XYZ file of C-alpha atoms in Angstrom:
617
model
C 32.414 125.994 158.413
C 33.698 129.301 159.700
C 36.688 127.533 161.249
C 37.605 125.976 157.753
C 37.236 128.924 156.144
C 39.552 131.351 159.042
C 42.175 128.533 158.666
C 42.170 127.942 154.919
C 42.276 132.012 154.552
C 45.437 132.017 157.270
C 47.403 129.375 155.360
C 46.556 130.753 151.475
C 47.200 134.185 152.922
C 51.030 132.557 154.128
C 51.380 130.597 150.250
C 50.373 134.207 148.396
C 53.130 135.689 150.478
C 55.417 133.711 149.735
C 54.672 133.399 146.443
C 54.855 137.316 146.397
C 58.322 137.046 147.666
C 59.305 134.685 145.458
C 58.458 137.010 142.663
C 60.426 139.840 144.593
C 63.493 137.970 144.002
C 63.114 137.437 140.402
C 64.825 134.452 138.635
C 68.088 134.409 140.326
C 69.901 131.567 140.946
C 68.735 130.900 144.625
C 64.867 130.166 142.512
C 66.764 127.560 140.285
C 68.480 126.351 143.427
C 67.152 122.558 143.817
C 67.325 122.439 147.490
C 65.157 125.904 147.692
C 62.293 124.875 145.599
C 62.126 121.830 147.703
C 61.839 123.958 150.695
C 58.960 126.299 148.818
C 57.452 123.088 148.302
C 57.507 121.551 151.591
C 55.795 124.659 153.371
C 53.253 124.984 150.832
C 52.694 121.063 151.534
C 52.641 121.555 155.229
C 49.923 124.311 154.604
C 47.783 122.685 152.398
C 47.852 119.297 155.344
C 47.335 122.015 158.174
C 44.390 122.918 156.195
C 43.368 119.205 155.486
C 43.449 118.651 158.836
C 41.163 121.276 160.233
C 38.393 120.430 157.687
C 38.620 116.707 158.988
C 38.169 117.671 161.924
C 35.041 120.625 161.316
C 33.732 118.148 159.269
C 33.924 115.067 161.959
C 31.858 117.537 164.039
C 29.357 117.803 161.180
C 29.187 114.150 160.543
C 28.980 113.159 164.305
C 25.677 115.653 164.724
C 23.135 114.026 166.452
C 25.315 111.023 166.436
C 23.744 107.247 166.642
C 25.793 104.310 168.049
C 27.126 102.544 164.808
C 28.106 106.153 163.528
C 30.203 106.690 166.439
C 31.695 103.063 165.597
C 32.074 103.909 162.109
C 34.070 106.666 162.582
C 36.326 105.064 164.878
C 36.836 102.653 162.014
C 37.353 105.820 159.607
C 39.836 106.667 162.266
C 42.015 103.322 162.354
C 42.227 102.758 158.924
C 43.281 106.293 158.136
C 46.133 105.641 160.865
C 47.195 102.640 159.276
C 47.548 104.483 155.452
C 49.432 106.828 157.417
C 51.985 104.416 159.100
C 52.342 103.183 155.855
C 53.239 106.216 154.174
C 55.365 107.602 157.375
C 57.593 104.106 158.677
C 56.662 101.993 155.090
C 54.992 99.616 157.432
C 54.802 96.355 155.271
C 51.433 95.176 153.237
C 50.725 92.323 151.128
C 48.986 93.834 147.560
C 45.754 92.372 148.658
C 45.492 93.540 152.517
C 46.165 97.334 150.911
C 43.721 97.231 148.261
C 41.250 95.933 150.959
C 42.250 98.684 153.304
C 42.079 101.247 150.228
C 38.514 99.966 149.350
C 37.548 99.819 153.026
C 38.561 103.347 153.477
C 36.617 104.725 149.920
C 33.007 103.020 151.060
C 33.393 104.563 154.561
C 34.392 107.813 153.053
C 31.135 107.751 151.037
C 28.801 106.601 153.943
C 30.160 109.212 156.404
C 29.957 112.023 153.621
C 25.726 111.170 153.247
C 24.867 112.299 157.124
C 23.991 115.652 156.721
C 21.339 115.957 159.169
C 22.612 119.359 160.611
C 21.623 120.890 157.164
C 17.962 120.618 158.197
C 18.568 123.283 161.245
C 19.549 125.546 159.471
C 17.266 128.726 157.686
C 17.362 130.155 154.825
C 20.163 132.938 155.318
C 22.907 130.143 157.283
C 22.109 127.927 154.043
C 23.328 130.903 152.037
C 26.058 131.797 154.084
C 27.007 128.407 154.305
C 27.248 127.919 150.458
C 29.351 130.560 150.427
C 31.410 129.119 152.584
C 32.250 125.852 150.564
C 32.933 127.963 147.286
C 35.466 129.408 149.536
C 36.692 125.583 150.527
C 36.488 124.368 147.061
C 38.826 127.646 145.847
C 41.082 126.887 149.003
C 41.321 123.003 147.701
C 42.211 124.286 144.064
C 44.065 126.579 144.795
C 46.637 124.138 147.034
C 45.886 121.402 144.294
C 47.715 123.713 141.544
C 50.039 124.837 143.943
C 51.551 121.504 144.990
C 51.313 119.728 141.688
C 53.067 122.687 140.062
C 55.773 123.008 142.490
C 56.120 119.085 142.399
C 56.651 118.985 138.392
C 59.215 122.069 138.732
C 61.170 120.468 140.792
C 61.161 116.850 138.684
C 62.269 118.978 135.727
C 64.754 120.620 137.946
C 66.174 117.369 139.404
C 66.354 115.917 135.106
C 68.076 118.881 134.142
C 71.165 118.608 136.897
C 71.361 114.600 135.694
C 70.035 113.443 139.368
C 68.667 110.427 140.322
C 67.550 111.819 143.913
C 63.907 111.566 144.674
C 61.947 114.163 147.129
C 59.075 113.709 149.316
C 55.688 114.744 146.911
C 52.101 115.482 147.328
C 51.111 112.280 144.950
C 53.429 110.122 146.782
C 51.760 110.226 150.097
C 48.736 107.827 150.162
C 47.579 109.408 153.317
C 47.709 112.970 151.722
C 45.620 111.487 149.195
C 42.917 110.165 151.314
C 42.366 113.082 153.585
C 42.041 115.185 150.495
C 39.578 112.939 148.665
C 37.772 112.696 151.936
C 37.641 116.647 152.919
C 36.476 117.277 148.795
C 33.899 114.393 148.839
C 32.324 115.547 151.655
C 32.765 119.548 150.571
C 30.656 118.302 147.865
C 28.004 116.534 149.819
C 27.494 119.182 151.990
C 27.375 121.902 148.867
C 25.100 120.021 146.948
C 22.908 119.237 149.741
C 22.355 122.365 150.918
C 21.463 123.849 147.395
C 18.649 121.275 147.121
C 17.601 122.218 150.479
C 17.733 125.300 149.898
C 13.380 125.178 148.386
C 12.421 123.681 151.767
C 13.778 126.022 153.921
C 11.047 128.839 153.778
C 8.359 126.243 153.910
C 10.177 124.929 157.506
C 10.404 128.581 158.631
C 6.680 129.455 157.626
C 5.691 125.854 159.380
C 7.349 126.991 162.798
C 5.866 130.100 162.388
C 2.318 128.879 162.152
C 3.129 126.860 165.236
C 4.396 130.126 167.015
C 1.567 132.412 165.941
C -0.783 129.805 167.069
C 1.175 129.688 170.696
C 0.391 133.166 170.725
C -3.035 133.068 170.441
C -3.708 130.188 172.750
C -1.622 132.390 175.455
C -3.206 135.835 174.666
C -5.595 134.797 177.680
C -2.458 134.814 179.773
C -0.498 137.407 178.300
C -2.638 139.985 176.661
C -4.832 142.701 178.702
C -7.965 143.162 176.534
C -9.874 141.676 174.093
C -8.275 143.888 171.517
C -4.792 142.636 172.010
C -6.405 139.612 170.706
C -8.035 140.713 167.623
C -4.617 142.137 167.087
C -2.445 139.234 167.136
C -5.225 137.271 165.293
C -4.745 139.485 162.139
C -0.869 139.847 162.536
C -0.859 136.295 162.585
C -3.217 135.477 159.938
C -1.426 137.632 157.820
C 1.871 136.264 158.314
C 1.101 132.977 158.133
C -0.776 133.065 154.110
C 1.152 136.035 153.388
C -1.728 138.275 153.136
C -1.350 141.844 150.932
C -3.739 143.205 153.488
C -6.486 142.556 156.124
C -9.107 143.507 158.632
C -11.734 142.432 161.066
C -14.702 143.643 162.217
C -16.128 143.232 165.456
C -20.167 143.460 165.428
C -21.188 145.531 169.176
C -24.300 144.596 170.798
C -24.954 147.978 171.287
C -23.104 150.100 169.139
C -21.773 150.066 165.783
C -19.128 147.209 164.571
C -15.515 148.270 165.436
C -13.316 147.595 162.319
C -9.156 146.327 162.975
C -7.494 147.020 159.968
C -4.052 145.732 158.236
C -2.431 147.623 155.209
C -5.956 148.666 154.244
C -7.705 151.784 155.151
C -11.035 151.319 156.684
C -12.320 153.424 153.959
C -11.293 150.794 151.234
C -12.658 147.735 153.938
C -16.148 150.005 154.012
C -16.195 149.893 149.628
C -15.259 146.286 149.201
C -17.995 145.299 152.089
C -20.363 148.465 149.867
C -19.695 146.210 146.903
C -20.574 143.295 147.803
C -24.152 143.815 149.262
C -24.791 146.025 146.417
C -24.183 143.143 143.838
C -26.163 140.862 146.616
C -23.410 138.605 146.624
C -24.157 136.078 149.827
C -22.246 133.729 151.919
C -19.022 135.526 152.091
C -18.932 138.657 154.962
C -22.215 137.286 156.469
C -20.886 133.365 156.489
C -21.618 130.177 158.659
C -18.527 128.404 160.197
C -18.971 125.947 157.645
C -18.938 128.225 154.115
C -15.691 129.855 154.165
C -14.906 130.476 150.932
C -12.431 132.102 148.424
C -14.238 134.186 145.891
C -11.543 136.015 143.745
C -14.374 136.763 141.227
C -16.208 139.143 143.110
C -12.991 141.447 143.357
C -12.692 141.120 139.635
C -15.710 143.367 139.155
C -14.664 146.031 141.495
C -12.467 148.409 139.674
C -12.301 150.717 142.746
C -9.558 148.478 144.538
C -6.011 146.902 143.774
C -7.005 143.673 145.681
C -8.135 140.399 143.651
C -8.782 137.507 146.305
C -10.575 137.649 149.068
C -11.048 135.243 152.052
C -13.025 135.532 154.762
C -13.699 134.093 158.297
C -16.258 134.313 161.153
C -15.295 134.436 164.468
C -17.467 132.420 166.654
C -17.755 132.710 170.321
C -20.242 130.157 172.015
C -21.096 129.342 168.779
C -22.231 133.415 168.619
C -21.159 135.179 164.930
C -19.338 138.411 167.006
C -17.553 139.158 163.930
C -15.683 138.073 160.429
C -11.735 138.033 159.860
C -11.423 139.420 155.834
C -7.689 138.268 154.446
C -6.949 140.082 150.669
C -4.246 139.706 148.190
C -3.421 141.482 144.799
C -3.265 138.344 142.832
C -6.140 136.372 141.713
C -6.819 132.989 143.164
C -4.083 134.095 145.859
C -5.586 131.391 148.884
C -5.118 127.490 148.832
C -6.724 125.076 150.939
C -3.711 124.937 153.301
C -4.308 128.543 154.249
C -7.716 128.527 154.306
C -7.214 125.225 157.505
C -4.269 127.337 158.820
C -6.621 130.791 159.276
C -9.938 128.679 160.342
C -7.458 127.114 163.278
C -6.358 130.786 164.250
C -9.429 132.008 164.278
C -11.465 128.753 166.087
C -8.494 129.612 168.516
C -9.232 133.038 168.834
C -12.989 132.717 169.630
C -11.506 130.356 172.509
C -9.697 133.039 174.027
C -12.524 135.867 173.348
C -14.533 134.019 175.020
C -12.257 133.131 178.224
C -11.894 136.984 178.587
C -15.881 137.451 178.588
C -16.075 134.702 181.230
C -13.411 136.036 183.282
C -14.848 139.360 183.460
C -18.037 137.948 184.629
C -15.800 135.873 186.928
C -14.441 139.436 188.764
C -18.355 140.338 189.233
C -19.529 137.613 190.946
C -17.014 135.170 192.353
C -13.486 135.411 191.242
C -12.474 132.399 192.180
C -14.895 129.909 191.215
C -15.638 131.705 187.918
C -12.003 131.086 187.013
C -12.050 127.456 187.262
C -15.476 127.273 185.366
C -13.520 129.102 182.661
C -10.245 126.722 182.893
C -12.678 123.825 182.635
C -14.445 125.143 179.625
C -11.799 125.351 177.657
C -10.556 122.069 178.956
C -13.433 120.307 177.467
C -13.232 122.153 174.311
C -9.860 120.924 173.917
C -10.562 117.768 174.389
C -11.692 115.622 171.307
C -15.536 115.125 170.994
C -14.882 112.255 168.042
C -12.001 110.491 167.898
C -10.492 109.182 164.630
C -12.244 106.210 163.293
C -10.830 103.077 160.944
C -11.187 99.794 160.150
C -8.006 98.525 161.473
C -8.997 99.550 165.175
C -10.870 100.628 167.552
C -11.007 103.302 170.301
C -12.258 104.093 173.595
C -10.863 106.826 175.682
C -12.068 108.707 179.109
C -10.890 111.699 181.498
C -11.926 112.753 184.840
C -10.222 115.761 186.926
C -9.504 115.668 190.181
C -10.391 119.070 190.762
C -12.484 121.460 188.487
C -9.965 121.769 185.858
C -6.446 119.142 185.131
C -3.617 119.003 182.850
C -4.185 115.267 181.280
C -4.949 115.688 177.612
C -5.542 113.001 174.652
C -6.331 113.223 170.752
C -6.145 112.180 167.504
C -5.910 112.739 163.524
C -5.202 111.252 161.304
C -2.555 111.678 158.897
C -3.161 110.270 155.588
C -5.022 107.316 154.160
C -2.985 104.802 156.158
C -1.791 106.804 159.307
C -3.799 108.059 162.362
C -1.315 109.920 165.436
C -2.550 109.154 168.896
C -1.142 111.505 171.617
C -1.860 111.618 175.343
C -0.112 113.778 177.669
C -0.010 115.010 181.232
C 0.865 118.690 182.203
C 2.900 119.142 185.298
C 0.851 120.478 188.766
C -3.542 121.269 188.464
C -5.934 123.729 187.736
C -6.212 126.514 185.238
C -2.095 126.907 184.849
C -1.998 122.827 183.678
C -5.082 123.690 181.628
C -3.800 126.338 179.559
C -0.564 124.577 178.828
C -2.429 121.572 177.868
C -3.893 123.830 175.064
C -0.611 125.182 173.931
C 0.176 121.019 173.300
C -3.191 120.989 171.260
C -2.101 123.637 169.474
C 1.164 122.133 168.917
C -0.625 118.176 168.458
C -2.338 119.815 165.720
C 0.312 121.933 163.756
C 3.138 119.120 163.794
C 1.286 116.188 163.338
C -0.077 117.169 159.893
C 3.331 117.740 158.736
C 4.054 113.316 158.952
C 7.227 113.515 161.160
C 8.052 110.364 162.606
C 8.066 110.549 166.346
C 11.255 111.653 167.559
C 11.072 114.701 165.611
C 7.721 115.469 166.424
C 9.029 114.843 170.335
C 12.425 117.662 169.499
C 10.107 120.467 167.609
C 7.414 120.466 170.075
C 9.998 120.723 172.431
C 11.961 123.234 170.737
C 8.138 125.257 170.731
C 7.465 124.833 174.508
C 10.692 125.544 176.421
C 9.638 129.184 175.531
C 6.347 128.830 177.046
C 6.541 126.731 180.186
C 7.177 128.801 183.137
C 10.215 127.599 185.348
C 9.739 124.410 186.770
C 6.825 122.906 184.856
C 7.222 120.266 182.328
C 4.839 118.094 179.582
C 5.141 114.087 179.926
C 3.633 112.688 176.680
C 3.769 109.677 174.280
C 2.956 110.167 170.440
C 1.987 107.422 168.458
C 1.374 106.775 164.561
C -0.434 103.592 163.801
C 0.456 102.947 160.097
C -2.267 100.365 158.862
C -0.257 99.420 155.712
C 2.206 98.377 157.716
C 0.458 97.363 160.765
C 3.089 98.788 162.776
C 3.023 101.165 165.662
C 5.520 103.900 165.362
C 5.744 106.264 168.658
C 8.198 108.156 170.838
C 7.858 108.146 174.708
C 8.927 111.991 176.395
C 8.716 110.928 180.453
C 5.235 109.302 180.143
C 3.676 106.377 181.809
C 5.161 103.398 179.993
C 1.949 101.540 177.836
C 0.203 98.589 178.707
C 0.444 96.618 175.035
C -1.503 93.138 174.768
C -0.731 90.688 172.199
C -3.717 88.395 171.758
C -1.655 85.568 169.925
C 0.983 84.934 172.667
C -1.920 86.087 175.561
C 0.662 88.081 177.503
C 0.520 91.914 178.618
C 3.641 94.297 179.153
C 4.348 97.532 179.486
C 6.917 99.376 176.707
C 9.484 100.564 179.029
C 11.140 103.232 176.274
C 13.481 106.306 177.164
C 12.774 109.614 176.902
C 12.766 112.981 178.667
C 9.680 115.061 179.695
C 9.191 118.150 177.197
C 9.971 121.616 178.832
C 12.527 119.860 180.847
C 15.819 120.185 178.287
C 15.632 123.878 177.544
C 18.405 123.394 174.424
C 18.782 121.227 171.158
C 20.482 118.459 173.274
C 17.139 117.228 173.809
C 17.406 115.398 170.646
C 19.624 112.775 172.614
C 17.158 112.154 175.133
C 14.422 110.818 173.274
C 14.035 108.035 169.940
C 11.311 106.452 167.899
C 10.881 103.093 168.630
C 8.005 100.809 166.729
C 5.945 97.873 167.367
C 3.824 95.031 165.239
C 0.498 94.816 165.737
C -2.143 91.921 164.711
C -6.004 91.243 165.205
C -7.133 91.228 168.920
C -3.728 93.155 170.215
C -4.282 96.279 172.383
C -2.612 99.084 173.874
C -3.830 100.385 176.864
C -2.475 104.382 177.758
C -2.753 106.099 180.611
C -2.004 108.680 182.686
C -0.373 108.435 186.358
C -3.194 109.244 188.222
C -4.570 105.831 186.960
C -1.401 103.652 188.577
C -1.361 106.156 191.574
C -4.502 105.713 192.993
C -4.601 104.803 196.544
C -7.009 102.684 198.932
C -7.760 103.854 202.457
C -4.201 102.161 203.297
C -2.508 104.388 201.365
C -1.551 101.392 199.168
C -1.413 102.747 195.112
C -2.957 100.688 192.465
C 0.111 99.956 190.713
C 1.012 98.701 187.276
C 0.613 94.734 188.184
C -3.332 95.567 189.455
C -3.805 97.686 186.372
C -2.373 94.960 183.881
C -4.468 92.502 186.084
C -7.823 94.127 185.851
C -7.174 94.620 181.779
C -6.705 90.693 181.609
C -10.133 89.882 183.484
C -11.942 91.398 180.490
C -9.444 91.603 177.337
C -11.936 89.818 175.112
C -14.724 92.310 175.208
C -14.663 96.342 173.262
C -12.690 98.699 174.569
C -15.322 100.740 175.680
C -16.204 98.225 177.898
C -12.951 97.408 179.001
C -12.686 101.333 179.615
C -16.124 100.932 182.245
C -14.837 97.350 183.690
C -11.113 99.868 184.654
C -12.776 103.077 185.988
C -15.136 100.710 187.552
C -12.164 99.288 189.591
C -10.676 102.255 190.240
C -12.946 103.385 192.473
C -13.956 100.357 194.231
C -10.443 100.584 195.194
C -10.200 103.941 196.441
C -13.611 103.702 198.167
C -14.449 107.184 197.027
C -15.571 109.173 194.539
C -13.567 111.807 195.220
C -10.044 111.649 193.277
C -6.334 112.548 194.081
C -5.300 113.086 190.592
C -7.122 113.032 187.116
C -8.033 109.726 185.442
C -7.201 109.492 181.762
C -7.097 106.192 179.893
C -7.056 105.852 175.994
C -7.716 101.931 174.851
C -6.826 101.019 171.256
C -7.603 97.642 170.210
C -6.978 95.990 166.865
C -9.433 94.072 164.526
């Protein structure tokens, strides 16, 4: 857009000269001179196609944005058919009437498909949507301006040519079909692009404040890596609360064992935090500073009677650690009723979050006492296990079995689900790159992530690039995230899902009795460190029926070796699913792991066994 604009500036800059100049002369007879208004004519004509020209090809660029294989060939097609109007116009190259008006109509329905991709509106925030508008009212005043221009100098010039009695003719904007085109094409998709943006524009913040729940969440789950004290912690946990509901104000208090509670405060004095708590246990009004887990609540009312205080809502969390009340996270706003539902899930996840990493820094202090080493994995594991689902998602359509087993006190495999809507539950399993407490604690930054995106019903590929886009900024150098993502859509019965370097799945169809692995591209998250990434990965879907089953795994299942060294492999593994396909998956899951380790001949592992089995009713 900045291109079009610098160029179209350049050339109206040139016109505006010379239409300056031309006014410098005055009406003299070189201005009523036929051959010099031509000339005029022809350089504002060679302006206005210079400028054509550079939008086509700024706005190829735009078009051609995370391009697709028939868009590529599409263009091309754009491409021929625009160079056949223009040998037509330049060397009159011959045409019956019904092979032109084919072409013509040819080139007006690919004008209008080409003009609809806009996909690389979606990218951008709030302020490049502005700027960008801005932009395009520049275009369209570039396109008018050169519209009046030519057409003007075009009818001067007829009059001029009646008035000497001449029968020449001279080479005009609306005589050139190819002119024609290439503007209709530049202002169709001018307008696209303006009018898509302006509806856009509503969305954007809500995109922003999406990514930024994502990100304040990353920073929680890392504060065990990053951060130095417990305080940091309670820190970012209020920043980010804040930020993410757009809270007026906020603080937390942290109850001591032996001392008195330590109060965190945010816009508020802890004078005001000390009357509002005052009020409410002098009106006895329960269950809202001294809550369960389970009775969050958003009691605007309460405020109401308070005259003492600007603040109107009020919503308030604990902050559990080992399922120990160590203190409550209070959120206020000025407005009544200032909380929805959506915040309320968005703060209970930072603060469930928080308690996870409160209570890694207890452990790992203990750890230091005693043995450092040791206590660290203990630590690593608990949150592992915490991480992983203790329910997964139940419905009619199917059923679920899943199991996970490190090979040493802590690993990186993780699985889970949630569901969606009515009619959608997202699967997920993943594998972090490399062991122990590093894989662990990325493998909750992908929870973090599972849960944030998934909510937000983006098919897979996009779910693939912005969990991507979150966790190049995370992963240290070298480390990477295979995963596949599924969404089973019941309605449909189709399987939607996006494969990022994973094992390929083991899929069953009961009608046909055959097994075969989906064999899908896709890159590794954390391994594309740029927004290329969106070319290395693509949704791809699958019908399901009654008695098919999809069997996912992680490598350490395939992997596993005998006292030959020989590894299971994916024939044994499809082989061993077969003997028992009939029965539940649970006891498919037993009959597998069973297996496993008859074929090692040990119960000691070389990598972690994960296996999620879905099988359809």
């Amino acid at each position: 857009l900045w291109k079009v604009f610098a160029t179209g500036l350049v050339v109206t800059v040139v016109s505006l000269s010379l239409r300056l100049l031309m006014g410098m002369i005055g009406n003299g007879k070189l201005l009523s001179n036929i051959l010099f208004s031509d000339f005029v004519y022809q350089v504002n004509l060679a302006l206005f196609v210079s400028f054509l020209l550079a939008a086509y090809t700024s706005w190829k660029r735009l078009i051609l944005y995370q391009k697709s294989k028939w868009l590529l060939r599409l263009w091309v097609a754009f491409d021929i058919t625009m160079f056949f109007v223009l040998m037509y116009d330049s060397i009159s190259l011959l045409f019956s009437e019904a092979v032109f008006q084919v072409i013509i109509a040819s080139l007006g329905v690919m004008v209008l498909i080409l003009s609809a991709n806009m996909k690389w509106v979606a990218y951008l925030n709030f302020k490049q949507k502005w700027t960008s508008l801005l932009l395009l009212a520049l275009v369209f005043f570039y396109l008018g301006y050169f519209m009046f221009t030519v057409t003007d100098g075009s009818t001067k010039i007829e009059e001029q040519i009646k008035e000497a009695g001449l029968t020449i003719s001279f080479a005009s904007f609306g005589s050139h079909i190819f002119f024609l085109a290439l503007s209709i094409f530049v202002i169709t998709y001018s307008v696209f692009s303006f009018l898509v943006i302006v509806f856009n524009l509503p969305t954007s913040s809500v995109f922003e404040q999406k990514l930024e729940e994502v990100v304040n969440f990353q920073r929680i789950s890392q504060s065990i890596q990053t951060e130095q004290s417990e305080e940091s912690v309670y820190n970012i946990l209020l920043e980010s609360s804040v930020s993410s509901v757009f809270a007026d104000a906020a603080w937390l208090e942290i109850k001591g064992s032996n001392e008195a509670p330590r109060i965190y405060t945010y816009r508020i004095t802890e004078k005001e935090a000390k009357d509002i708590q005052e009020h409410l246990k002098k009106n006895n009004i329960k269950g809202i500073l001294d809550q369960g887990s389970d009775k969050t609540k958003n009691l605007s009312r309460h405020l109401a009677s308070f005259r003492g205080t600007r603040f109107r809502s009020l919503l308030a969390f604990p902050l559990l650690v080992k399922g120990e009340n160590i203190g409550t996270l209070a959120l206020l706003k000025e407005l009544p009723d200032g909380f929805t539902k959506e915040m309320t899930r968005i703060v209970s996840s930072f603060s469930n979050q928080a308690g996870i990493s409160i209570e890694n820094f207890r452990l790992m202090e203990e750890a230091f006492q005693n043995e450092r080493y040791k206590e660290e994995l203990k630590i690593a594991k608990t949150v592992q296990k915490s991480l992983l689902p203790n329910r997964l998602e139940l419905d009619p359509d199917f059923d679920i079995s899943a199991f996970s087993e490190s090979a040493d006190e802590v690993g990186g495999d993780y699985y889970d689900t949630l569901r969606i809507n009515a009619h959608q539950v997202a699967l997920i399993i993943a594998d972090v790159s490399g062991k122990g407490t590093t894989a662990a604690f990325h493998m909750s930054q992908m929870k973090g992530i599972f849960h944030s995106l998934a909510q937000q019903e983006l098919d897979p590929k996009e779910f693939m690039i912005r969990a991507n886009l979150a966790l190049v900024y995370c992963l240290e150098r070298g480390s990477f995230i295979s995963a596949t993502y599924f969404v089973v859509d019941t309605r449909e019965k189709k399987i939607f899902y996006a494969r990022a370097g994973h094992c390929p799945v083991l899929f069953y169809k009961a009608s046909t009795n055959v097994a075969w692995y989906l064999k899908d591209k896709g890159t590794a998250l954390g391994m594309i460190k740029s927004r290329d990434y969106s070319n290395f990965i693509e949704t791809n879907e699958i019908s399901y029926a009654s008695g098919d089953m999809m069997v996912l795994y992680t490598d350490g299942i395939t992997e596993a070796k005998n006292k030959k060294g020989e590894e299971f492999g994916n024939d044994l593994l499809r082989d061993v699913i077969l003997e028992v396909k009939d029965q539940t998956p649970r006891q498919i899951q037993d009959h597998l792991i069973s297996k496993l380790y008859e074929y090692s001949g040990t119960d000691e592992i070389n990598d972690d066994y994960t296996t999620m089995i879905v099988k359809f009713t």
